[in-house]
Short mmCIF file of C-alpha atoms and ligand atoms in Angstrom, two decimals:
data_model
loop_
_atom_site.label_atom_id
_atom_site.label_comp_id
_atom_site.label_asym_id
_atom_site.label_seq_id
_atom_site.Cartn_x
_atom_site.Cartn_y
_atom_site.Cartn_z
CA MET A 1 0.28 -0.25 -0.12
CA ALA A 2 1.50 3.54 -0.44
CA LYS A 3 2.20 5.85 2.25
CA ALA A 4 0.80 8.84 2.55
CA ALA A 5 2.14 11.66 2.07
CA THR A 6 4.20 13.52 5.16
CA VAL A 7 5.07 16.85 3.88
CA GLN A 8 2.34 19.28 3.04
CA HIS A 9 1.59 23.44 2.51
CA ALA A 10 -0.24 25.36 5.41
CA CYS A 11 -1.61 28.96 4.67
CA SER A 12 -0.51 30.83 8.06
CA ASP A 13 -3.34 32.56 7.91
CA CYS A 14 -6.52 30.61 7.11
CA GLY A 15 -5.00 27.36 7.80
CA TYR A 16 -5.75 25.59 4.24
CA THR A 17 -3.53 22.66 3.27
CA THR A 18 -2.41 21.58 -0.18
CA GLY A 19 -0.08 18.94 -1.38
CA LYS A 20 2.00 21.58 -3.31
CA TRP A 21 3.18 25.09 -2.82
CA LEU A 22 1.58 28.35 -3.92
CA GLY A 23 2.62 31.33 -4.27
CA ARG A 24 -1.00 32.27 -3.24
CA CYS A 25 -3.18 30.74 -0.83
CA PRO A 26 -6.35 29.98 -2.77
CA ALA A 27 -8.70 30.02 0.36
CA CYS A 28 -7.98 33.28 1.47
CA GLY A 29 -6.11 34.69 -1.26
CA SER A 30 -2.91 35.88 0.55
CA TRP A 31 0.40 35.91 -1.20
CA GLY A 32 3.47 33.69 0.10
CA SER A 33 1.30 32.49 3.12
CA LEU A 34 2.13 29.24 2.58
CA VAL A 35 4.82 26.84 4.44
CA GLU A 36 5.55 23.60 4.43
CA GLU A 37 4.55 21.48 7.29
CA ARG A 38 5.60 17.97 8.51
CA THR A 39 2.68 16.08 9.41
CA PRO A 40 2.95 12.17 10.81
CA THR A 41 -0.08 10.94 9.31
CA ALA A 42 -1.14 7.52 9.57
CA ALA A 43 -2.51 5.87 6.30
CA PRO A 44 -5.76 6.82 5.76
CA GLY A 45 -8.57 4.02 6.52
CA VAL A 46 -6.90 2.59 9.22
CA ARG A 47 -8.62 2.46 11.92
CA GLY A 48 -6.94 3.01 15.74
CA ALA A 49 -6.05 -0.61 16.96
CA ALA A 50 -8.05 -0.76 19.84
CA ALA A 51 -11.39 1.26 19.46
CA GLU A 52 -14.29 -0.58 21.16
CA GLY A 53 -16.67 1.91 21.91
CA ARG A 54 -17.52 3.38 24.71
CA PRO A 55 -20.68 3.17 27.05
CA LEU A 56 -22.64 6.23 26.99
CA LEU A 57 -24.02 8.51 29.47
CA ARG A 58 -27.61 9.95 29.98
CA LEU A 59 -27.02 13.38 30.96
CA VAL A 60 -29.37 12.99 34.20
CA GLU A 61 -26.25 10.97 35.16
CA VAL A 62 -23.68 13.86 34.69
CA GLU A 63 -22.27 15.15 37.95
CA THR A 64 -21.77 18.82 38.01
CA SER A 65 -20.21 19.56 41.32
CA ALA A 66 -16.91 21.36 39.98
CA SER A 67 -19.04 23.43 37.96
CA GLU A 68 -18.89 26.78 40.21
CA ARG A 69 -16.95 29.71 38.50
CA ILE A 70 -13.62 30.53 39.79
CA PRO A 71 -13.47 34.36 40.62
CA THR A 72 -10.08 36.12 38.65
CA GLY A 73 -9.96 38.98 41.30
CA VAL A 74 -10.38 41.17 38.30
CA ALA A 75 -14.06 42.13 37.55
CA GLU A 76 -13.86 43.03 34.34
CA LEU A 77 -11.97 40.12 33.40
CA ASP A 78 -14.92 38.25 35.57
CA ARG A 79 -17.39 39.90 33.58
CA VAL A 80 -16.22 39.77 30.49
CA LEU A 81 -15.83 36.07 31.16
CA GLY A 82 -19.63 35.82 32.28
CA GLY A 83 -19.55 36.01 35.41
CA GLY A 84 -15.97 34.11 36.11
CA LEU A 85 -13.65 31.57 34.58
CA VAL A 86 -15.33 28.44 34.22
CA PRO A 87 -13.13 25.06 36.16
CA ALA A 88 -11.46 23.66 32.97
CA SER A 89 -11.70 25.78 30.26
CA LEU A 90 -9.28 27.10 27.82
CA VAL A 91 -9.80 30.65 26.85
CA LEU A 92 -7.61 32.46 24.51
CA VAL A 93 -6.71 35.87 24.96
CA SER A 94 -5.37 37.70 22.05
CA GLY A 95 -4.08 41.16 21.46
CA ASP A 96 -1.83 43.65 19.35
CA PRO A 97 1.83 43.49 20.69
CA GLY A 98 2.26 45.36 24.24
CA ILE A 99 -1.26 46.29 24.71
CA GLY A 100 -0.82 44.42 28.29
CA LYS A 101 -2.44 40.73 27.65
CA SER A 102 1.10 39.38 29.75
CA THR A 103 0.13 42.67 32.46
CA LEU A 104 -3.65 41.44 32.99
CA LEU A 105 -2.94 37.52 32.97
CA LEU A 106 -0.67 38.18 35.51
CA MET A 107 -2.88 40.27 37.74
CA ALA A 108 -5.38 37.38 37.39
CA LEU A 109 -2.71 34.69 38.65
CA GLN A 110 -1.87 37.03 41.57
CA SER A 111 -5.48 37.09 43.00
CA MET A 112 -6.58 33.54 42.00
CA SER A 113 -2.88 31.63 43.49
CA ALA A 114 -4.28 33.03 47.04
CA GLU A 115 -6.78 30.35 46.79
CA ARG A 116 -5.68 28.29 44.00
CA THR A 117 -2.63 26.35 42.62
CA ALA A 118 -1.59 28.84 39.71
CA VAL A 119 1.19 28.21 36.71
CA LEU A 120 2.20 30.22 34.54
CA VAL A 121 3.49 28.72 31.64
CA THR A 122 6.33 31.86 30.22
CA GLY A 123 7.67 30.97 26.30
CA GLU A 124 8.83 34.82 26.04
CA GLU A 125 9.92 36.08 29.19
CA SER A 126 12.05 34.29 31.70
CA ALA A 127 11.10 33.80 35.56
CA ALA A 128 13.00 36.59 36.20
CA GLN A 129 11.36 39.19 34.16
CA VAL A 130 7.93 37.75 35.13
CA LYS A 131 9.79 38.11 38.45
CA LEU A 132 10.34 42.21 38.00
CA ARG A 133 6.59 42.71 36.50
CA ALA A 134 5.00 40.75 39.50
CA ASP A 135 6.63 42.85 41.94
CA ARG A 136 5.29 46.15 39.90
CA LEU A 137 2.03 45.01 40.03
CA GLY A 138 2.58 43.65 43.53
CA GLY A 139 2.20 40.00 45.07
CA GLY A 140 1.47 36.95 43.42
CA ALA A 141 4.27 35.35 45.57
CA GLU A 142 2.06 31.75 45.35
CA ILE A 143 2.12 31.75 41.44
CA GLN A 144 4.39 28.79 40.28
CA ILE A 145 6.61 29.43 37.14
CA LEU A 146 7.62 27.70 34.31
CA ALA A 147 10.07 29.03 31.60
CA GLU A 148 9.67 26.38 29.10
CA THR A 149 8.79 26.20 25.67
CA ASN A 150 9.01 22.50 24.40
CA LEU A 151 5.49 20.93 24.07
CA ASP A 152 5.72 17.24 25.82
CA GLU A 153 7.49 18.92 29.18
CA VAL A 154 4.33 21.35 29.62
CA CYS A 155 2.15 19.46 29.36
CA ALA A 156 3.54 16.47 31.83
CA THR A 157 4.16 18.95 34.30
CA LEU A 158 0.73 20.25 34.25
CA GLU A 159 -0.69 16.81 33.72
CA ARG A 160 1.71 15.80 36.68
CA GLU A 161 0.76 18.76 39.03
CA ARG A 162 -3.41 19.61 37.96
CA PRO A 163 -3.13 23.22 38.99
CA ASP A 164 -6.30 24.23 39.10
CA VAL A 165 -5.93 27.29 36.84
CA CYS A 166 -3.01 27.69 34.22
CA VAL A 167 -1.99 30.49 31.44
CA VAL A 168 0.34 29.80 28.74
CA ASP A 169 2.10 33.11 27.48
CA SER A 170 1.74 32.43 24.59
CA VAL A 171 0.87 29.42 22.49
CA GLN A 172 2.58 31.03 19.74
CA THR A 173 6.01 29.95 21.55
CA LEU A 174 5.54 26.29 22.14
CA TYR A 175 6.82 23.75 20.03
CA ALA A 176 6.44 19.73 19.80
CA PRO A 177 9.50 17.93 18.58
CA GLU A 178 8.48 15.72 16.61
CA LEU A 179 6.33 17.81 13.95
CA GLY A 180 9.51 19.61 12.82
CA SER A 181 8.20 22.72 11.54
CA ALA A 182 9.00 26.57 13.72
CA PRO A 183 7.29 27.65 16.63
CA GLY A 184 4.45 29.51 15.32
CA SER A 185 3.82 27.46 12.46
CA VAL A 186 0.31 26.64 11.95
CA ALA A 187 0.75 22.85 12.73
CA GLN A 188 2.69 23.89 16.18
CA VAL A 189 0.06 26.14 17.07
CA ARG A 190 -3.04 24.11 16.43
CA GLU A 191 -1.06 21.13 17.93
CA ALA A 192 -0.61 23.19 21.22
CA ALA A 193 -4.07 24.20 20.93
CA GLY A 194 -5.78 20.36 21.09
CA ARG A 195 -3.09 19.09 23.64
CA PHE A 196 -3.68 22.22 26.04
CA LEU A 197 -7.93 21.72 25.29
CA ARG A 198 -7.52 18.12 26.64
CA VAL A 199 -5.36 18.91 29.55
CA ALA A 200 -7.49 21.41 29.94
CA LYS A 201 -11.12 18.92 30.19
CA GLU A 202 -9.08 15.98 31.62
CA GLN A 203 -6.93 17.42 34.47
CA GLY A 204 -9.39 19.95 35.39
CA VAL A 205 -6.84 22.84 34.81
CA ALA A 206 -8.89 25.82 33.70
CA THR A 207 -6.21 27.41 30.96
CA PHE A 208 -5.82 30.60 29.43
CA LEU A 209 -3.80 30.55 25.97
CA VAL A 210 -2.06 33.92 24.64
CA GLY A 211 -2.43 34.47 21.08
CA HIS A 212 -0.50 36.60 18.89
CA VAL A 213 -2.23 38.63 15.91
CA THR A 214 -1.48 39.04 12.20
CA LYS A 215 -1.28 41.94 10.88
CA GLU A 216 -4.95 42.42 9.49
CA GLY A 217 -5.90 41.56 13.32
CA ALA A 218 -6.96 38.17 13.64
CA VAL A 219 -5.94 35.26 15.93
CA ALA A 220 -2.82 33.99 13.75
CA GLY A 221 -2.82 30.86 13.04
CA PRO A 222 -5.75 28.68 11.70
CA ARG A 223 -9.09 29.99 12.65
CA VAL A 224 -9.02 26.12 13.92
CA LEU A 225 -7.80 27.65 17.83
CA GLU A 226 -11.05 29.57 17.98
CA HIS A 227 -12.96 26.77 17.20
CA LEU A 228 -11.22 24.32 19.93
CA VAL A 229 -10.94 26.84 22.89
CA ASP A 230 -14.41 28.02 25.00
CA CYS A 231 -13.52 31.71 24.66
CA VAL A 232 -11.93 33.91 22.50
CA LEU A 233 -11.37 37.13 24.05
CA HIS A 234 -9.93 40.03 22.28
CA PHE A 235 -7.56 43.06 24.41
CA GLU A 236 -7.65 45.95 22.23
CA GLY A 237 -7.66 49.33 22.30
CA ASP A 238 -5.21 52.69 21.29
CA ARG A 239 -1.68 51.80 22.03
CA TYR A 240 -0.68 55.67 22.32
CA ARG A 241 -3.64 56.58 24.76
CA SER A 242 -3.29 54.36 27.90
CA HIS A 243 -7.30 52.86 28.11
CA ARG A 244 -7.81 49.16 26.78
CA VAL A 245 -11.74 47.54 25.91
CA LEU A 246 -11.49 43.93 26.56
CA ARG A 247 -14.41 42.05 24.92
CA ALA A 248 -15.73 38.23 24.69
CA VAL A 249 -15.81 37.26 20.44
CA LYS A 250 -16.65 33.49 21.47
CA ASN A 251 -18.14 32.41 24.78
CA ARG A 252 -19.05 29.39 25.82
CA TYR A 253 -20.40 30.03 28.79
CA GLY A 254 -21.33 33.79 28.65
CA SER A 255 -23.12 36.50 26.73
CA THR A 256 -20.07 37.72 23.68
CA ASN A 257 -21.12 41.21 24.24
CA GLU A 258 -19.99 41.95 27.70
CA LEU A 259 -17.40 44.90 27.92
CA GLY A 260 -14.01 45.49 30.20
CA VAL A 261 -12.59 48.85 30.11
CA PHE A 262 -9.02 49.36 32.29
CA GLU A 263 -6.52 52.07 31.90
CA MET A 264 -2.89 51.48 32.45
CA THR A 265 -0.91 52.68 35.10
CA SER A 266 2.22 51.89 36.27
CA ALA A 267 0.68 49.96 38.86
CA GLY A 268 -1.46 47.78 35.96
CA LEU A 269 -4.31 47.72 34.54
CA VAL A 270 -6.99 50.03 36.48
CA ALA A 271 -10.25 49.00 36.11
CA VAL A 272 -12.79 51.87 34.65
CA ASP A 273 -15.85 51.54 36.69
CA ASP A 274 -17.24 54.40 34.62
CA PRO A 275 -16.32 54.58 31.00
CA SER A 276 -19.13 56.42 29.84
CA GLU A 277 -17.33 59.60 31.76
CA LEU A 278 -14.17 58.60 29.88
CA PHE A 279 -15.44 58.16 25.86
CA GLY A 280 -18.86 60.29 26.42
CA ARG A 281 -17.00 63.42 26.92
CA PRO A 282 -17.57 65.43 23.78
CA ASP A 283 -15.73 68.12 22.77
CA GLU A 284 -17.85 70.97 24.02
CA GLU A 285 -19.88 72.94 21.26
CA GLN A 286 -17.92 72.26 17.62
CA PRO A 287 -19.61 70.72 15.02
CA GLY A 288 -19.25 66.92 13.36
CA SER A 289 -19.28 65.44 16.76
CA ALA A 290 -22.07 63.52 19.01
CA VAL A 291 -22.90 61.74 21.89
CA VAL A 292 -24.93 58.12 21.86
CA CYS A 293 -25.68 56.23 24.26
CA THR A 294 -24.97 52.10 23.14
CA ILE A 295 -25.68 48.82 24.67
CA GLU A 296 -22.66 46.61 25.38
CA GLY A 297 -23.65 43.79 26.55
CA THR A 298 -24.94 44.40 29.98
CA ARG A 299 -23.73 47.71 30.15
CA PRO A 300 -25.27 51.03 28.93
CA LEU A 301 -21.46 52.80 27.38
CA LEU A 302 -22.11 56.87 26.78
CA LEU A 303 -19.49 57.27 23.65
CA GLU A 304 -18.64 60.17 21.34
CA VAL A 305 -18.88 60.11 17.67
CA GLN A 306 -16.76 62.69 15.48
CA ALA A 307 -17.05 63.15 11.72
CA LEU A 308 -15.88 65.19 9.64
CA VAL A 309 -17.06 66.07 5.79
CA SER A 310 -14.08 67.71 3.72
CA PRO A 311 -15.60 68.42 -0.56
CA THR A 312 -13.38 65.89 -2.70
CA ASP A 313 -12.96 65.38 -6.78
CA LEU A 314 -13.07 61.89 -6.42
CA ALA A 315 -15.08 60.14 -8.34
CA MET A 316 -15.65 57.49 -5.70
CA PRO A 317 -16.01 59.50 -2.23
CA ARG A 318 -14.15 57.60 0.96
CA ARG A 319 -16.29 56.86 3.54
CA VAL A 320 -14.38 55.55 6.27
CA GLY A 321 -15.24 54.64 9.56
CA THR A 322 -12.96 54.19 12.60
CA GLY A 323 -14.88 51.68 15.52
CA VAL A 324 -18.19 52.02 13.15
CA ASP A 325 -19.04 49.44 10.62
CA PRO A 326 -17.98 49.84 7.24
CA ARG A 327 -21.48 49.00 5.78
CA ARG A 328 -23.91 50.25 8.10
CA LEU A 329 -21.89 53.78 7.44
CA SER A 330 -22.30 53.92 3.74
CA MET A 331 -25.98 52.99 4.50
CA ILE A 332 -26.22 55.81 7.04
CA VAL A 333 -24.72 58.21 4.68
CA ALA A 334 -26.61 56.74 1.83
CA VAL A 335 -30.47 57.54 3.81
CA LEU A 336 -28.81 60.90 4.93
CA GLY A 337 -28.27 61.70 0.97
CA ARG A 338 -32.16 60.66 -0.29
CA HIS A 339 -33.86 60.93 2.62
CA ALA A 340 -32.53 63.55 5.60
CA GLY A 341 -31.34 66.53 2.31
CA VAL A 342 -27.86 65.94 3.13
CA ALA A 343 -25.88 66.05 0.09
CA LEU A 344 -22.66 63.79 0.46
CA GLY A 345 -22.01 62.68 -3.06
CA GLN A 346 -19.09 65.17 -3.57
CA ALA A 347 -17.64 64.87 -0.13
CA ASP A 348 -15.27 62.22 1.64
CA VAL A 349 -16.90 61.12 5.70
CA PHE A 350 -14.25 60.13 8.32
CA VAL A 351 -15.99 58.74 11.17
CA ASN A 352 -14.55 58.39 14.35
CA VAL A 353 -15.89 56.41 17.62
CA ALA A 354 -13.85 57.69 21.21
CA GLY A 355 -11.10 55.84 22.72
CA GLY A 356 -10.36 52.73 20.53
CA VAL A 357 -14.13 51.42 20.77
CA ARG A 358 -16.02 49.38 18.02
CA ILE A 359 -20.13 49.67 17.74
CA ASP A 360 -21.98 47.37 16.87
CA GLU A 361 -25.05 47.81 18.34
CA PRO A 362 -28.03 49.71 15.62
CA GLY A 363 -29.32 52.13 18.40
CA ALA A 364 -25.73 53.84 17.70
CA ASP A 365 -26.81 54.93 14.11
CA LEU A 366 -28.70 58.20 15.38
CA GLY A 367 -25.86 59.63 16.98
CA VAL A 368 -23.18 58.52 13.55
CA ALA A 369 -26.02 60.18 11.48
CA LEU A 370 -26.14 63.44 13.49
CA ALA A 371 -22.33 63.48 13.82
CA ILE A 372 -21.94 63.39 9.83
CA ALA A 373 -24.86 66.13 9.19
CA SER A 374 -23.42 68.77 12.00
CA ALA A 375 -19.89 67.83 10.29
CA ALA A 376 -22.04 68.76 7.16
CA ARG A 377 -23.71 71.61 8.43
CA ASN A 378 -21.14 73.00 10.13
CA LEU A 379 -23.75 73.07 13.17
CA PRO A 380 -23.00 71.86 16.35
CA VAL A 381 -25.14 69.56 17.99
CA LYS A 382 -27.04 70.82 21.12
CA HIS A 383 -25.36 71.70 23.90
CA GLY A 384 -26.07 69.01 26.92
CA LEU A 385 -27.59 66.49 24.23
CA SER A 386 -27.04 63.00 23.51
CA CYS A 387 -28.87 60.39 21.60
CA PHE A 388 -29.84 56.80 20.36
CA GLY A 389 -32.01 55.35 17.83
CA GLU A 390 -32.00 53.01 14.57
CA VAL A 391 -31.70 54.35 11.36
CA GLY A 392 -33.99 52.54 8.88
CA LEU A 393 -33.72 52.82 5.14
CA THR A 394 -36.91 54.20 4.69
CA GLY A 395 -35.06 57.07 6.41
CA ARG A 396 -37.37 56.96 9.66
CA LEU A 397 -36.22 56.28 13.39
CA ARG A 398 -36.44 52.80 14.98
CA SER A 399 -36.88 52.29 18.91
CA VAL A 400 -34.22 50.19 20.19
CA SER A 401 -33.94 47.75 23.28
CA GLN A 402 -33.58 48.97 26.99
CA SER A 403 -34.44 52.00 26.06
CA GLU A 404 -34.95 53.24 30.10
CA ARG A 405 -30.91 51.92 31.24
CA ARG A 406 -30.07 54.38 28.13
CA LEU A 407 -31.56 56.99 29.93
CA ALA A 408 -30.59 56.44 33.01
CA GLU A 409 -27.36 56.42 32.10
CA CYS A 410 -27.71 59.80 30.53
CA ALA A 411 -29.03 60.96 33.21
CA LYS A 412 -26.24 59.76 35.50
CA LEU A 413 -23.36 61.66 32.73
CA GLY A 414 -25.59 65.18 33.32
CA PHE A 415 -27.20 65.58 29.74
CA SER A 416 -30.25 67.33 30.09
CA GLU A 417 -31.95 65.78 26.76
CA VAL A 418 -31.91 63.28 24.75
CA LEU A 419 -33.14 62.98 21.01
CA VAL A 420 -34.91 59.25 20.57
CA PRO A 421 -37.15 57.92 17.84
CA ASP A 422 -40.85 58.18 18.02
CA GLY A 423 -43.12 55.99 20.78
CA THR A 424 -39.37 55.89 23.20
CA GLU A 425 -40.93 56.21 26.78
CA SER A 426 -39.72 58.10 30.12
CA ARG A 427 -40.95 56.99 33.41
CA GLY A 428 -37.81 59.21 34.89
CA ARG A 429 -37.65 62.96 34.63
CA MET A 430 -35.07 62.97 31.29
CA ARG A 431 -36.30 65.20 28.81
CA LEU A 432 -36.70 63.54 25.70
CA ARG A 433 -37.20 64.81 21.97
CA ALA A 434 -38.99 62.40 20.00
CA ALA A 435 -38.09 62.16 16.08
CA GLY A 436 -39.98 59.93 13.79
CA THR A 437 -37.68 60.77 10.86
CA LEU A 438 -33.72 61.40 10.44
CA ARG A 439 -34.96 64.86 9.16
CA THR A 440 -36.51 66.32 12.01
CA ALA A 441 -33.84 64.48 14.33
CA ILE A 442 -31.47 66.57 12.88
CA THR A 443 -32.93 69.36 12.75
CA ALA A 444 -34.19 68.75 16.31
CA GLY A 445 -30.31 68.13 17.08
CA LEU A 446 -28.01 70.82 15.75
CA ASP A 447 -27.82 73.71 17.26
CA ALA A 448 -29.23 76.63 14.15
CA ARG A 449 -27.15 79.02 15.98
CA GLY A 450 -23.59 77.85 14.79
CA PRO A 451 -20.72 76.64 16.35
CA SER A 452 -19.92 78.99 19.27
CA GLU A 453 -16.34 81.77 19.04
CA GLY A 454 -13.43 80.68 20.49
N1 ATP B 501 6.84 51.06 34.65
C1 ATP B 501 5.16 51.13 33.63
N2 ATP B 501 4.57 52.18 33.66
C2 ATP B 501 3.38 52.25 32.89
N3 ATP B 501 2.83 51.18 32.16
C3 ATP B 501 3.89 49.90 31.85
C4 ATP B 501 5.08 50.20 32.47
N4 ATP B 501 5.94 48.89 32.28
C5 ATP B 501 5.04 48.61 31.10
N5 ATP B 501 3.70 48.86 30.91
C6 ATP B 501 2.82 48.94 30.02
O1 ATP B 501 2.47 47.71 29.90
C7 ATP B 501 2.60 47.91 28.54
C8 ATP B 501 3.13 46.38 27.93
O2 ATP B 501 2.72 44.93 28.70
P1 ATP B 501 2.35 43.54 28.43
O3 ATP B 501 3.73 43.23 28.22
O4 ATP B 501 1.35 42.96 29.28
O5 ATP B 501 1.93 43.01 27.17
P2 ATP B 501 1.84 42.15 25.66
O6 ATP B 501 -0.05 42.24 25.66
O7 ATP B 501 1.85 41.06 26.51
O8 ATP B 501 2.57 42.52 24.70
P3 ATP B 501 3.14 41.41 24.00
O9 ATP B 501 2.58 41.02 23.16
O10 ATP B 501 4.72 41.86 24.24
O11 ATP B 501 3.73 39.70 25.05
C9 ATP B 501 3.40 48.77 27.91
O12 ATP B 501 2.66 48.70 26.55
C10 ATP B 501 3.28 49.81 29.06
O13 ATP B 501 1.95 50.20 28.09
MG1 MG B 502 3.67 39.15 27.36
#
């Protein structure tokens, strides 16, 4: 019988594999991303020796005593995980270089190590460097450190020690010698994640894997990694400013809409209890800035949306959004032109959400539209006014969920008036300005006296 091929070429971006090398990956279209991998493959169709089948369990017989969540000691991390770390779960934490992944997880370990056995597997930094950081953050004397990059050694150690929690920093530095490819390659990352999955589930070790991201912002290595783990957290934010946002992209045990907001200080990451205070403070009376109240998971969040509208000669004017979905932005620009009398066919439109936060909730539409209209007409949004509401394709405003909580948040931050879609009710004392269409909302929201001097 012919022996199975042992050399394959795998795309380091999407994980596509092929027998021969190609310059361009047929699956994801990226150039030069195929790398050679040796995979020890068995001949196809041959079944493992001792597979006899296993007895089935009825759900009622399954014991769930150990399912109580472990508080990580970092409240914002607990919130994003859905109320704490689930024992024996595998969590992938990814983020740009230097964003603070190691800091976040070291802080969690410091607090968890007080009551539980906690192991830090570090492949990027030496034990001494970890100690330096731990000293800066304060505490964590009980954390056990393993500075090792050999996957076999790491897994054997974890199987022997069976800690309650383990952090692997990072999964890209580990290598399994028998695979033959370089650390960080698709095969290695996949192998490492698969083995940690087994250790986590069989030995009951709750594991955090730190993963690097590619230039495009996806988790480096194949998508396979995201499927394997229970939970994928992205740590993002402006590297040039001090606040960071942690969000769940996938969570088998909780909502994916939760958001954790931190500020990076010399003493580590400090939770921002009131992110609205941080992100929702507009430049007073400047055209092109509007405050919108969105809901991120269970938490209302006031965000400042800024827009710039500038004349252009381009045949295809640009619509550039940072923190907003580009398709949503194009739609809002089209509705503004067609139904609200804000013609933008000859103008580039740039939109930015303050603080590197990303909004993907239709309730923020009105804020984006108002900021663009304000920039296009050179009129500021009325003083003390915030807004929320979904913009429909017909130019009508649609009411959104959880309006009561949004209004409460606006009131808390001292906004005197809120622009909302018709039909929104308030039980509080907030003054509402209801509008049925985007056109009336813009008239009601902009201050016709023009920008203040100064
Ligand atoms: N003494 C300090 N004072 C304030 N901030 C600091 C200090 N030391 C480090 N930092 C912050 O910590 C960040 C690095 O954090 P950390 O090493 O946890 O990032 P990381 O995501 O693990 O990076 P990498 O991908 O390189 O491992 C730096 O960007 C810096 O902002
Ligand atoms: Mg690090």
